[in-house]
Short mmCIF file of C-alpha atoms in Angstrom, two decimals:
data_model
loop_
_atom_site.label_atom_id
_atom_site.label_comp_id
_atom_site.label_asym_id
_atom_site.label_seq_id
_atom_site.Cartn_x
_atom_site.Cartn_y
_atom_site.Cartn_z
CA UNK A 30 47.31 98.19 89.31
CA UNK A 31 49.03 95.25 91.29
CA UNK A 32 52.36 96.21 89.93
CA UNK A 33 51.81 99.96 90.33
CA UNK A 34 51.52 99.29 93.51
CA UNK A 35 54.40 97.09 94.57
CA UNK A 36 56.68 99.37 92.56
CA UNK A 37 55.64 102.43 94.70
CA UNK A 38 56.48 99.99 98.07
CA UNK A 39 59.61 98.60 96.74
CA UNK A 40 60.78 102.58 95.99
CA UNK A 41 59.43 104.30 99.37
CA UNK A 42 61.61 101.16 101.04
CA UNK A 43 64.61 102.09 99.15
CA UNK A 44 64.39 105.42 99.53
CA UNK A 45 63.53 105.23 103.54
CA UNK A 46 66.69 103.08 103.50
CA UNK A 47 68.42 105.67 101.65
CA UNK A 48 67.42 108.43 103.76
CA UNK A 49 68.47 106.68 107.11
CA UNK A 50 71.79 105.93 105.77
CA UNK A 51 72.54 109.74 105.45
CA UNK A 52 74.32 109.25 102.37
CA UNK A 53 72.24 110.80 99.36
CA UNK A 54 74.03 109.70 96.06
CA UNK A 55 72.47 110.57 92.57
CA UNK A 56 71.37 107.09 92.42
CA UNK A 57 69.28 107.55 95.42
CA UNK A 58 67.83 111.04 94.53
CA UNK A 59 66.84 109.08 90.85
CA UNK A 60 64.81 106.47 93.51
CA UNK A 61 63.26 109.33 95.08
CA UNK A 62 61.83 110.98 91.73
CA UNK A 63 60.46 107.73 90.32
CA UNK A 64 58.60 107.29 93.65
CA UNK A 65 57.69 110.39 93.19
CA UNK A 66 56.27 110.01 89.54
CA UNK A 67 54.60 106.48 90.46
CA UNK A 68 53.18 108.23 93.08
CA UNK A 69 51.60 110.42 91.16
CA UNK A 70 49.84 108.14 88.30
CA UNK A 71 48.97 105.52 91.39
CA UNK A 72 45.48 105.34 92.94
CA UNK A 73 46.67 106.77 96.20
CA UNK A 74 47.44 110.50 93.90
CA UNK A 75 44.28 112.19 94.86
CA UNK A 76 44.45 111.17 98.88
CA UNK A 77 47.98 112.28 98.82
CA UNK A 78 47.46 116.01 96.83
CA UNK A 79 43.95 116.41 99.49
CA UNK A 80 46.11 115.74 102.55
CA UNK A 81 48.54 117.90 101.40
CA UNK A 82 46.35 120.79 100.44
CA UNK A 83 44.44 120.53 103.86
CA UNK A 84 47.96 120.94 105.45
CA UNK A 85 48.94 123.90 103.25
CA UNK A 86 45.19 125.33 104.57
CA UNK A 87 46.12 124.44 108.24
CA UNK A 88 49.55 126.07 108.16
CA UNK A 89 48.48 129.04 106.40
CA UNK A 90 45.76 129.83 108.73
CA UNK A 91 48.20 129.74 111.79
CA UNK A 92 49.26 133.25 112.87
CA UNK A 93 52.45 133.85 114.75
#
């Protein structure tokens, strides 16, 4: 769990970095997915997929 963890830090701080920089290589797109995918098996998965739903909800219900 301890490693999960710092894994998923370590790659949202490269990938911030990335992202700031402006420059998007295939290297930093292959950062982005594994956060992605140790996103998803962490702890934090079910939080994250709730938020987002309620936000989905939220934006759906708004009428122009």
């Amino acid at each position: 769990m301890a490693i999960s963890i710092s894994v998923v830090l370590l790659l949202l701080i490269l990938a911030v970095v990335f992202l700031r920089n402006g420059a998007l290589k295939i290297s930093h797109a292959l950062v982005c997915v594994l956060l992605g995918f140790y996103l998803a098996s962490s702890s934090m998965a079910p939080t994250i997929h709730q938020g987002l739903a309620a936000t989905a909800q939220i934006v759906s219900s708004l009428r122009p």
